[in-house]
Amino acid sequence: MGFNLFQYKTLFHCTMHRLIYCLFGLLVFCSCSQNRVVAERLEEIEQQIKEDPVSAQLVLDSISQYPFHDPETEAKFLLYDIFCKYRLDLEEPDDTRISKAERVIMKSGTQHQKMLVLFLHAYILKNAKQYYQSMMKFKESLVAGENSSDHYLLGQIYTQMSFLCIPNMDIDQLQFAEKALNEYRLLQDSILILDGETNIAIMNFNRHRYELCLDLFGQLAVKSERMGDTLCLGKSLILLSECELKFGKYTSALNHLKKVQSLKTFTYTSHTPTLLAMAYAGVGEKDSAIYYLDEASVQANTLSALNTYQEYASKVYTIMEDYKQAFDVYQQLHNRLDSMYAETINRSVMKAQKDFAEKRIGFFEREVRMKNFFSAFLIFVLVAGCAFFIYYRNQQRRILKLQDDNQKNVLRGMILSTVVTRLKQMASEETIPSESDWNDLNQLFEEMLPSFERKLRQKNSLSEIEWRICQLEKLGFSNKEVATLICKAKNTISTANAKLFKQRFGVDGGSSGWLDFIQKL
C-alpha cells in the first residue's frame, strides 16, 4: 500500500512539471505571436497616420496596452505615436521619447524611418526654441531622405525649416517655402498645395511685401472658400485685412474681418481685435474702435501680445487724431525695457531718503544732549541744509539723466521701427523709397520726436531734400545710405551738411560739425 502511494506521488509530480512546461511554452508562444501581430500593425500604420490620424491614434492607443519585449518594436511604436501626435498638433513636452526611439532607429531602422525620426526630433527641438540644434536635425533629415519619394514628409521638412527661419531673420525662408510647395505639387494633394501657397504668401508678408500680398491673400481667400478650408480662409482673410490696413483700405479690411468672426476657426484670431479696432477707427466708428482696443488689451497676456497690442493701439489713436494718447501708448511700448532700470532708480532714491532721515534723527538726538541747545540747533540746521542741497542737486542730476536716457530710448525705438528697418533694407538693396515711405518717416518723427523739426527749422530754411537728409542722419544712416535713398551723389550729402552748418552758425563747420549738432539736437 505504501508503494502505491509513492507511485501516485511520483506520477502527480511528473504531471505537474509537464503542465508547468506546457503553460510556459504557451505563454512564450502567445508573447511571440502578440509581438508579431503588433509589429505587423505598426508596418501598416504610417500611411493611415497621413490619411486619418484620428483613427490611427486609436489603433496606437490600443497597442500601447501591450508590453514591449522587443526594443525595435517599441522604437517603431514611439516613432509612429509621436508622428501621429504631430499630425494632430499635439505638442510633445520634451524630446525624451523621440531620443529613445532615435537611438534604436538610427542603428536598425530603414532609411525612411531614419528620415522620419530625425524630422520629428527637429520639430520637437524647434518647439523648445532650440533653433540652431533644430535646423541641424532638419538638415540631417534631408540627407537621410535625399532619395526618398515621400513628398509629404519632404514638404513638411521644408515647411518647418521655412518657419524656423523667421525667429532667426533668415532670408532663406522663402526658398524653403517654395521647395515645400514643389513637393506638395508632386504629391498632388490639393489641401497641402493650398497650405504651401499660404506659406509662400506669409513669407512675403514677413518680408514686408505688402502690395504683393494683397493679391496673394486675395486669391488664397477665394480658393480656400471654394475648397471649404475654413482654417486657411480665416488665416488668409486676417492677413489680407492687415495688408489692406497698411494701405488705408479700412472698409474692405473691416468686411473681411467681420467674415472671419463668422468662421468657426481659431487660427490667428488672437490678433483680430487689434485689427478690428484699427479698421473701425479708419471708417470713423470710434466707439467700436475703443471697444475692440479694450478687448485686445484683455487678451494681451504675454510680452509679445502686449507689444503687438500697444503698437496697433498707437496707430488706432493716431487715426482717431488722439495724438497724446497715441504718443503715450507708443512711449510705454519703448520704455518697457527700461522699467527695471527705473525701478532700481526708485529703490536707490528711497534708500537715500531713508538713510538721510536716519542720520538726521541720530544727529539731532546726539546734539540734544549738548549743553548749548542753540548752538546745536544751528549746527543741525546747517548740516541738514547742506545735506538737503546735495540731495536735491543729485536728484536733479538723476532726473536729467533719466530724461536723457528716455530721449535715447525714443530714438532707439525709432531706429528699430518697421519704417526705418524698411528704409535700411532699401538702402542695402539700392532701392529708391516711394513717397509713401517718406510720409511714413515724417509721421514717425511727428509721433516720436516732434521737437526735432521745430528746433531745426527755427534758424534753417530747409528744402524737402535737406529735411530728408537731416531725418536720415538723425537715425544714424551713413552718407552712402543717405545718398542711395535720396538718389544723389555721396559728396552732395557732405556739401549739404556744410551749407546747413554755416547757415545756422555763420561759420564753417564742415559736414562733421553738422552731424554732431544733429545728434545733440
Coordinates of C-alpha atoms in Angstrom, one line a residue:
M1 CA 0.0 0.0 0.0
G2 CA 2.9 2.4 0.7
F3 CA 4.4 1.5 -2.6
N4 CA 1.1 2.5 -4.4
L5 CA 1.1 5.9 -2.6
F6 CA 4.7 6.6 -3.6
Q7 CA 3.8 5.7 -7.2
Y8 CA 0.9 8.1 -7.2
K9 CA 3.0 10.9 -5.8
T10 CA 5.7 10.4 -8.4
L11 CA 3.1 10.4 -11.2
F12 CA 1.5 13.6 -9.7
H13 CA 4.8 15.4 -9.7
C14 CA 5.7 14.4 -13.2
T15 CA 2.2 15.5 -14.4
M16 CA 2.6 18.9 -12.7
H17 CA 6.0 19.5 -14.2
R18 CA 4.7 18.7 -17.6
L19 CA 1.7 21.1 -17.1
I20 CA 4.1 23.9 -16.0
Y21 CA 6.3 23.4 -19.0
C22 CA 3.3 23.4 -21.3
L23 CA 2.0 26.6 -19.7
F24 CA 5.4 28.3 -20.0
G25 CA 5.6 27.3 -23.6
L26 CA 2.1 28.6 -24.3
L27 CA 3.0 31.9 -22.7
V28 CA 6.1 32.2 -24.8
F29 CA 4.2 31.3 -27.9
C30 CA 1.4 33.9 -27.1
S31 CA 4.0 36.5 -26.4
C32 CA 5.8 35.9 -29.7
S33 CA 2.5 35.8 -31.5
Q34 CA 1.4 39.0 -29.9
N35 CA 4.7 40.8 -30.7
R36 CA 4.4 39.6 -34.3
V37 CA 0.8 41.0 -34.5
V38 CA 2.0 44.4 -33.0
A39 CA 4.9 44.5 -35.5
E40 CA 2.5 43.8 -38.4
R41 CA 0.1 46.5 -37.3
L42 CA 2.9 49.0 -37.0
E43 CA 4.1 48.3 -40.5
E44 CA 0.7 49.3 -41.9
I45 CA 0.0 52.3 -39.7
E46 CA 2.2 55.0 -41.3
Q47 CA 0.0 55.6 -44.3
Q48 CA -3.0 55.6 -42.0
I49 CA -1.4 58.4 -39.9
K50 CA -1.1 60.5 -43.1
E51 CA -4.7 59.8 -44.3
D52 CA -6.6 59.6 -41.0
P53 CA -4.5 60.5 -37.9
V54 CA -7.5 60.3 -35.5
S55 CA -8.2 56.6 -36.3
A56 CA -4.5 55.9 -36.3
Q57 CA -4.2 57.3 -32.8
L58 CA -7.0 54.9 -31.6
V59 CA -5.0 52.0 -33.0
L60 CA -1.8 53.2 -31.3
D61 CA -3.6 53.6 -28.0
S62 CA -4.8 50.0 -28.2
I63 CA -1.2 48.8 -29.0
S64 CA 0.2 50.8 -26.1
Q65 CA -1.6 48.5 -23.6
Y66 CA 0.7 45.6 -24.6
P67 CA 4.2 45.2 -23.0
F68 CA 7.1 45.5 -25.5
H69 CA 9.7 42.8 -25.3
D70 CA 11.5 43.9 -28.4
P71 CA 13.4 47.2 -28.4
E72 CA 12.9 47.6 -32.2
T73 CA 9.1 47.2 -31.9
E74 CA 9.0 49.7 -29.0
A75 CA 11.1 52.2 -31.0
K76 CA 8.7 51.9 -34.0
F77 CA 5.7 52.4 -31.7
L78 CA 7.3 55.5 -30.2
L79 CA 8.2 56.8 -33.7
Y80 CA 4.7 56.4 -35.1
D81 CA 2.9 57.6 -31.9
I82 CA 4.9 60.9 -32.0
F83 CA 4.3 61.2 -35.7
C84 CA 0.6 60.8 -35.2
K85 CA 0.6 63.5 -32.4
Y86 CA 2.5 65.8 -34.9
R87 CA -0.3 65.3 -37.4
L88 CA -2.9 66.1 -34.7
D89 CA -1.0 69.2 -33.5
L90 CA -0.4 67.6 -30.1
E91 CA 2.9 69.1 -29.0
E92 CA 5.4 66.8 -27.3
P93 CA 6.6 68.3 -23.9
D94 CA 10.2 67.2 -24.3
D95 CA 12.5 65.1 -26.6
T96 CA 12.9 62.1 -24.2
R97 CA 10.7 59.6 -26.1
I98 CA 12.0 60.6 -29.6
S99 CA 15.6 60.4 -28.4
K100 CA 14.9 56.9 -27.1
A101 CA 13.4 55.9 -30.5
E102 CA 16.2 57.6 -32.4
R103 CA 18.9 55.5 -30.7
V104 CA 17.3 52.3 -32.0
I105 CA 16.0 53.5 -35.4
M106 CA 19.4 55.0 -36.4
K107 CA 21.0 51.6 -35.9
S108 CA 18.5 49.2 -37.3
G109 CA 15.7 51.2 -39.0
T110 CA 15.0 51.8 -42.7
Q111 CA 16.3 54.9 -44.4
H112 CA 12.8 56.3 -44.5
Q113 CA 12.4 55.7 -40.7
K114 CA 15.7 57.4 -40.1
M115 CA 14.4 60.4 -42.1
L116 CA 11.1 60.4 -40.1
V117 CA 12.7 60.2 -36.6
L118 CA 15.2 63.0 -37.4
F119 CA 12.4 65.2 -38.7
L120 CA 10.3 64.6 -35.5
H121 CA 13.3 65.3 -33.2
A122 CA 14.0 68.5 -35.1
Y123 CA 10.3 69.6 -34.8
I124 CA 10.4 69.0 -31.0
L125 CA 13.6 71.0 -30.7
K126 CA 12.0 73.8 -32.7
N127 CA 9.1 73.9 -30.3
A128 CA 11.6 74.1 -27.4
K129 CA 13.1 77.1 -29.1
Q130 CA 16.4 75.4 -29.6
Y131 CA 16.6 76.8 -33.1
Y132 CA 20.2 76.0 -34.1
Q133 CA 20.0 72.4 -33.0
S134 CA 16.6 72.1 -34.7
M135 CA 17.9 73.3 -38.0
M136 CA 20.9 70.9 -37.9
K137 CA 18.4 68.0 -37.3
F138 CA 16.2 69.1 -40.2
K139 CA 19.3 69.1 -42.5
E140 CA 20.2 65.6 -41.2
S141 CA 16.7 64.5 -42.1
L142 CA 17.0 65.8 -45.6
V143 CA 20.3 64.0 -46.1
A144 CA 18.7 60.8 -44.8
G145 CA 15.8 61.1 -47.2
E146 CA 17.6 62.6 -50.2
N147 CA 16.4 59.7 -52.4
S148 CA 13.0 59.5 -50.8
S149 CA 9.8 59.7 -52.8
D150 CA 7.8 60.7 -49.7
H151 CA 6.8 64.1 -51.0
Y152 CA 4.6 64.7 -48.0
L153 CA 7.4 64.3 -45.5
L154 CA 9.9 66.3 -47.7
G155 CA 7.3 69.1 -47.9
Q156 CA 6.8 69.1 -44.2
I157 CA 10.6 69.3 -43.6
Y158 CA 10.9 72.3 -45.9
T159 CA 7.8 73.9 -44.4
Q160 CA 9.2 73.6 -40.9
M161 CA 12.6 74.9 -42.0
S162 CA 10.9 78.0 -43.6
F163 CA 9.1 78.8 -40.3
L164 CA 12.3 78.1 -38.4
C165 CA 14.0 80.9 -40.4
I166 CA 11.5 83.5 -39.1
P167 CA 12.9 83.9 -35.5
N168 CA 16.4 83.9 -36.9
M169 CA 15.6 86.5 -39.6
D170 CA 17.0 84.1 -42.3
I171 CA 16.5 85.2 -45.9
D172 CA 16.2 81.6 -47.0
Q173 CA 12.7 81.3 -45.6
L174 CA 11.0 82.0 -48.9
Q175 CA 13.3 79.5 -50.7
F176 CA 12.4 76.7 -48.3
A177 CA 8.7 77.5 -48.6
E178 CA 8.9 77.3 -52.4
K179 CA 10.6 73.9 -52.2
A180 CA 7.9 72.7 -49.8
L181 CA 5.2 73.8 -52.3
N182 CA 7.0 71.9 -55.2
E183 CA 6.9 68.7 -53.1
Y184 CA 3.2 69.1 -52.4
R185 CA 2.5 69.6 -56.1
L186 CA 4.3 66.4 -56.8
L187 CA 2.1 64.7 -54.2
Q188 CA -0.9 66.2 -56.0
D189 CA -2.7 66.9 -52.7
S190 CA -4.9 70.0 -53.1
I191 CA -5.1 70.8 -49.4
L192 CA -1.4 70.6 -48.9
I193 CA -0.9 72.7 -52.1
L194 CA -3.2 75.3 -50.6
D195 CA -1.2 75.2 -47.3
G196 CA 2.1 75.6 -49.3
E197 CA 0.7 78.6 -51.3
T198 CA -0.4 80.1 -48.0
N199 CA 3.1 79.7 -46.5
I200 CA 4.6 81.4 -49.6
A201 CA 2.3 84.4 -49.0
I202 CA 3.1 84.5 -45.3
M203 CA 6.9 84.5 -46.1
N204 CA 6.3 87.5 -48.5
F205 CA 4.3 89.2 -45.7
N206 CA 7.2 88.7 -43.3
R207 CA 9.5 90.4 -45.8
H208 CA 7.1 93.4 -45.9
R209 CA 6.0 92.8 -49.5
Y210 CA 2.5 94.0 -48.6
E211 CA 1.4 95.1 -52.1
L212 CA 2.2 91.7 -53.5
C213 CA 0.5 90.1 -50.5
L214 CA -2.8 91.9 -51.3
D215 CA -3.1 89.8 -54.5
L216 CA -1.7 86.6 -52.9
F217 CA -4.0 86.5 -49.9
G218 CA -7.0 87.7 -52.0
Q219 CA -6.5 84.7 -54.4
L220 CA -6.0 82.3 -51.4
A221 CA -9.2 83.5 -49.7
V222 CA -11.2 82.7 -52.9
K223 CA -9.5 79.4 -53.4
S224 CA -9.8 78.2 -49.8
E225 CA -13.5 79.2 -49.7
R226 CA -14.1 77.2 -52.8
M227 CA -12.4 74.2 -51.3
G228 CA -14.2 74.6 -47.9
D229 CA -11.0 75.1 -45.9
T230 CA -12.1 77.4 -43.1
L231 CA -8.7 77.4 -41.4
C232 CA -6.9 78.6 -44.5
L233 CA -9.8 81.0 -45.3
G234 CA -9.6 82.6 -41.8
K235 CA -5.8 82.9 -42.0
S236 CA -5.9 84.4 -45.5
L237 CA -8.7 87.0 -44.6
I238 CA -6.9 88.1 -41.5
L239 CA -3.6 88.7 -43.2
L240 CA -5.3 90.2 -46.2
S241 CA -7.1 92.7 -43.9
E242 CA -3.7 93.5 -42.3
C243 CA -2.2 94.3 -45.7
E244 CA -5.3 96.4 -46.6
L245 CA -5.0 98.4 -43.3
K246 CA -1.4 99.3 -44.3
F247 CA -2.7 100.9 -47.5
G248 CA -5.7 102.6 -45.8
K249 CA -8.4 100.3 -47.2
Y250 CA -10.3 100.3 -44.0
T251 CA -13.8 99.4 -45.3
S252 CA -12.6 96.4 -47.2
A253 CA -10.5 95.2 -44.2
L254 CA -13.5 95.6 -41.9
N255 CA -15.7 93.5 -44.2
H256 CA -13.0 90.7 -44.3
L257 CA -12.6 90.8 -40.5
K258 CA -16.4 90.5 -39.9
K259 CA -16.3 87.5 -42.2
V260 CA -13.5 86.0 -40.1
Q261 CA -15.7 86.4 -37.0
S262 CA -18.4 84.3 -38.6
L263 CA -16.0 81.4 -39.2
K264 CA -15.5 78.5 -36.7
T265 CA -11.7 78.8 -36.6
F266 CA -9.2 79.9 -34.0
T267 CA -6.3 80.5 -36.4
Y268 CA -4.7 83.9 -35.9
T269 CA -7.9 85.1 -34.1
S270 CA -5.9 86.5 -31.1
H271 CA -4.7 89.3 -33.4
T272 CA -8.2 90.1 -34.7
P273 CA -9.4 92.6 -32.1
T274 CA -6.5 95.0 -32.7
L275 CA -7.1 94.8 -36.5
L276 CA -10.8 95.4 -35.9
A277 CA -10.0 98.4 -33.7
M278 CA -7.8 99.9 -36.5
A279 CA -10.5 99.2 -39.2
Y280 CA -13.3 100.8 -37.2
A281 CA -11.1 103.8 -36.4
G282 CA -10.4 104.2 -40.1
V283 CA -14.1 104.2 -41.0
G284 CA -14.8 106.7 -38.2
E285 CA -16.6 104.4 -35.7
K286 CA -14.6 105.5 -32.6
D287 CA -16.8 103.7 -30.1
S288 CA -16.3 100.3 -31.8
A289 CA -12.6 101.0 -32.1
I290 CA -12.3 101.7 -28.4
Y291 CA -14.4 98.6 -27.6
Y292 CA -12.0 96.3 -29.6
L293 CA -9.0 98.0 -28.2
D294 CA -10.2 97.2 -24.7
E295 CA -10.9 93.6 -25.8
A296 CA -7.4 93.3 -27.2
S297 CA -5.8 94.7 -24.0
V298 CA -7.6 91.9 -22.0
Q299 CA -6.1 89.3 -24.4
A300 CA -2.6 90.7 -24.3
N301 CA -1.4 88.4 -21.5
T302 CA 2.1 87.8 -22.9
L303 CA 5.0 90.2 -23.6
S304 CA 4.8 89.6 -27.4
A305 CA 1.0 90.1 -27.4
L306 CA 1.3 93.3 -25.3
N307 CA 3.9 94.7 -27.7
T308 CA 1.6 94.0 -30.7
Y309 CA -1.4 95.5 -28.9
Q310 CA 0.4 98.7 -28.0
E311 CA 1.9 99.1 -31.5
Y312 CA -1.6 98.9 -33.0
A313 CA -3.2 100.9 -30.2
S314 CA -0.8 103.8 -31.1
K315 CA -1.9 103.6 -34.7
V316 CA -5.6 103.5 -33.8
Y317 CA -5.3 106.6 -31.6
T318 CA -3.3 108.3 -34.4
I319 CA -6.1 107.6 -36.9
M320 CA -8.6 109.0 -34.4
E321 CA -6.4 112.1 -34.1
D322 CA -5.9 111.5 -30.4
Y323 CA -2.2 112.2 -30.7
K324 CA -1.5 112.5 -27.0
Q325 CA -2.9 109.0 -26.2
A326 CA -1.1 107.6 -29.3
F327 CA 2.2 109.0 -28.1
D328 CA 1.6 107.8 -24.5
V329 CA 1.0 104.2 -25.7
Y330 CA 4.0 104.3 -28.1
Q331 CA 6.2 105.6 -25.3
Q332 CA 5.0 102.8 -23.0
L333 CA 6.0 100.3 -25.6
H334 CA 9.6 101.6 -25.9
N335 CA 10.0 102.4 -22.2
R336 CA 9.2 98.8 -21.1
L337 CA 12.7 97.7 -21.4
D338 CA 13.8 100.5 -19.1
S339 CA 11.3 99.5 -16.4
M340 CA 13.8 97.5 -14.4
Y341 CA 16.3 100.4 -14.6
A342 CA 13.6 102.9 -13.4
E343 CA 12.7 100.5 -10.6
T344 CA 16.3 100.4 -9.5
I345 CA 16.5 104.2 -9.5
N346 CA 13.3 104.4 -7.3
R347 CA 14.8 102.0 -4.8
S348 CA 18.0 104.0 -4.7
V349 CA 16.1 107.2 -4.1
M350 CA 14.0 105.7 -1.3
K351 CA 17.2 104.3 0.3
A352 CA 18.9 107.7 0.1
Q353 CA 15.8 109.3 1.7
K354 CA 15.7 106.7 4.5
D355 CA 19.5 107.0 5.1
F356 CA 19.3 110.8 5.3
A357 CA 16.3 110.6 7.7
E358 CA 18.1 108.2 10.0
K359 CA 21.3 110.3 10.0
R360 CA 19.3 113.5 10.8
I361 CA 17.4 111.9 13.7
G362 CA 20.7 110.4 15.1
F363 CA 22.4 113.8 14.8
F364 CA 19.5 115.6 16.5
E365 CA 19.5 113.1 19.4
R366 CA 23.2 113.5 20.0
E367 CA 23.0 117.3 19.8
V368 CA 20.1 117.5 22.2
R369 CA 22.4 116.1 24.9
M370 CA 24.9 119.0 24.4
K371 CA 24.9 121.9 26.9
N372 CA 24.4 124.6 24.3
F373 CA 21.0 123.8 22.7
F374 CA 21.0 126.9 20.5
S375 CA 24.4 126.1 19.0
A376 CA 23.4 122.5 18.5
F377 CA 20.3 123.7 16.7
L378 CA 22.2 126.0 14.4
I379 CA 24.7 123.2 13.5
F380 CA 21.8 120.8 12.9
V381 CA 20.1 123.4 10.5
L382 CA 23.4 124.0 8.7
V383 CA 24.2 120.3 8.3
A384 CA 20.6 119.5 7.3
G385 CA 20.5 122.3 4.8
C386 CA 23.8 121.2 3.2
A387 CA 22.7 117.6 3.1
F388 CA 19.3 118.6 1.6
F389 CA 21.0 120.8 -1.0
I390 CA 23.4 117.9 -2.0
Y391 CA 20.5 115.5 -2.1
Y392 CA 18.4 117.9 -4.2
R393 CA 21.3 118.5 -6.6
N394 CA 21.8 114.8 -7.0
Q395 CA 18.1 114.3 -7.6
Q396 CA 18.2 116.9 -10.3
R397 CA 21.1 115.2 -12.0
R398 CA 19.3 111.9 -11.8
I399 CA 16.2 113.4 -13.3
L400 CA 18.2 115.0 -16.1
K401 CA 20.0 111.7 -16.8
L402 CA 16.7 109.9 -16.8
Q403 CA 15.2 112.4 -19.3
D404 CA 18.3 112.0 -21.5
D405 CA 18.0 108.2 -21.3
N406 CA 14.3 108.4 -22.2
Q407 CA 15.3 110.6 -25.2
K408 CA 17.8 107.9 -26.3
N409 CA 15.3 105.2 -25.8
V410 CA 12.8 107.0 -28.0
L411 CA 15.5 107.3 -30.7
R412 CA 16.4 103.7 -30.3
G413 CA 12.7 102.8 -30.7
M414 CA 12.5 104.8 -33.9
I415 CA 15.6 103.0 -35.3
L416 CA 14.0 99.6 -34.5
S417 CA 10.6 100.6 -36.1
T418 CA 9.4 98.9 -39.2
V419 CA 9.6 102.2 -41.2
V420 CA 13.4 102.6 -40.5
T421 CA 14.0 98.9 -40.9
R422 CA 12.3 99.1 -44.3
L423 CA 14.5 102.1 -45.3
K424 CA 17.7 100.3 -44.2
Q425 CA 16.6 97.3 -46.4
M426 CA 16.0 99.6 -49.3
A427 CA 19.5 101.3 -48.8
S428 CA 21.2 97.9 -48.8
E429 CA 19.2 96.8 -51.9
E430 CA 19.8 100.3 -53.5
T431 CA 16.1 100.8 -53.9
I432 CA 14.6 104.3 -54.0
P433 CA 11.8 104.8 -51.4
S434 CA 8.3 105.8 -52.6
E435 CA 6.5 108.9 -51.5
S436 CA 4.5 106.7 -49.1
D437 CA 7.7 105.6 -47.4
W438 CA 8.8 109.3 -46.8
N439 CA 5.3 110.1 -45.5
D440 CA 5.7 107.2 -43.0
L441 CA 9.1 108.6 -41.9
N442 CA 7.6 112.1 -41.4
Q443 CA 4.7 110.6 -39.4
L444 CA 7.2 108.7 -37.3
F445 CA 9.1 111.9 -36.5
E446 CA 5.8 113.7 -35.7
E447 CA 4.8 111.0 -33.3
M448 CA 8.1 110.3 -31.6
L449 CA 10.3 113.5 -32.0
P450 CA 8.0 116.4 -32.8
S451 CA 10.5 118.9 -31.3
F452 CA 13.3 117.9 -33.7
E453 CA 11.8 119.6 -36.8
R454 CA 10.6 122.6 -34.8
K455 CA 14.1 123.2 -33.4
L456 CA 15.8 122.5 -36.8
R457 CA 13.6 124.9 -38.7
Q458 CA 14.0 127.8 -36.2
K459 CA 17.2 129.1 -37.9
N460 CA 17.4 126.9 -41.0
S461 CA 15.3 127.2 -44.1
L462 CA 15.2 123.5 -45.3
S463 CA 14.3 122.2 -48.7
E464 CA 12.5 118.8 -48.9
I465 CA 15.8 117.1 -49.8
E466 CA 17.7 118.7 -46.9
W467 CA 14.9 117.8 -44.4
R468 CA 15.1 114.2 -45.5
I469 CA 18.9 114.2 -45.2
C470 CA 18.6 115.5 -41.6
Q471 CA 16.0 112.9 -40.8
L472 CA 18.1 110.0 -42.1
E473 CA 21.3 111.4 -40.4
K474 CA 19.4 111.7 -37.1
L475 CA 18.6 108.0 -37.4
G476 CA 22.2 107.0 -37.9
F477 CA 22.2 106.4 -41.7
S478 CA 25.6 106.7 -43.3
N479 CA 26.4 109.2 -46.1
K480 CA 26.4 106.3 -48.6
E481 CA 23.0 105.1 -47.4
V482 CA 21.5 108.6 -47.4
A483 CA 22.8 109.3 -50.9
T484 CA 21.3 106.0 -52.2
L485 CA 17.9 106.8 -50.6
I486 CA 17.6 110.3 -52.0
C487 CA 19.2 109.4 -55.3
K488 CA 22.1 111.8 -55.0
A489 CA 25.9 111.6 -55.2
K490 CA 27.7 110.9 -52.0
N491 CA 29.6 114.2 -51.9
T492 CA 26.3 116.0 -52.2
I493 CA 25.5 115.0 -48.7
S494 CA 28.7 116.5 -47.2
T495 CA 28.2 119.7 -49.2
A496 CA 24.6 120.0 -47.9
N497 CA 25.8 119.4 -44.3
A498 CA 28.5 122.1 -44.6
K499 CA 26.0 124.6 -46.1
L500 CA 23.4 124.0 -43.3
F501 CA 26.0 124.4 -40.6
K502 CA 27.2 127.7 -42.0
Q503 CA 23.6 128.9 -42.4
R504 CA 22.9 128.0 -38.7
F505 CA 26.1 129.3 -37.0
G506 CA 27.6 131.7 -39.6
V507 CA 31.0 129.9 -39.6
D508 CA 32.4 127.0 -41.5
G509 CA 32.0 123.7 -39.5
G510 CA 32.1 121.2 -42.3
S511 CA 30.0 118.1 -42.6
S512 CA 31.1 116.6 -39.3
G513 CA 30.1 119.7 -37.4
W514 CA 26.6 119.5 -38.7
L515 CA 26.4 115.8 -37.9
D516 CA 27.4 116.4 -34.3
F517 CA 24.8 119.1 -34.0
I518 CA 22.1 116.9 -35.4
Q519 CA 22.8 114.1 -32.9
K520 CA 22.7 116.5 -30.0
L521 CA 19.5 118.3 -31.1

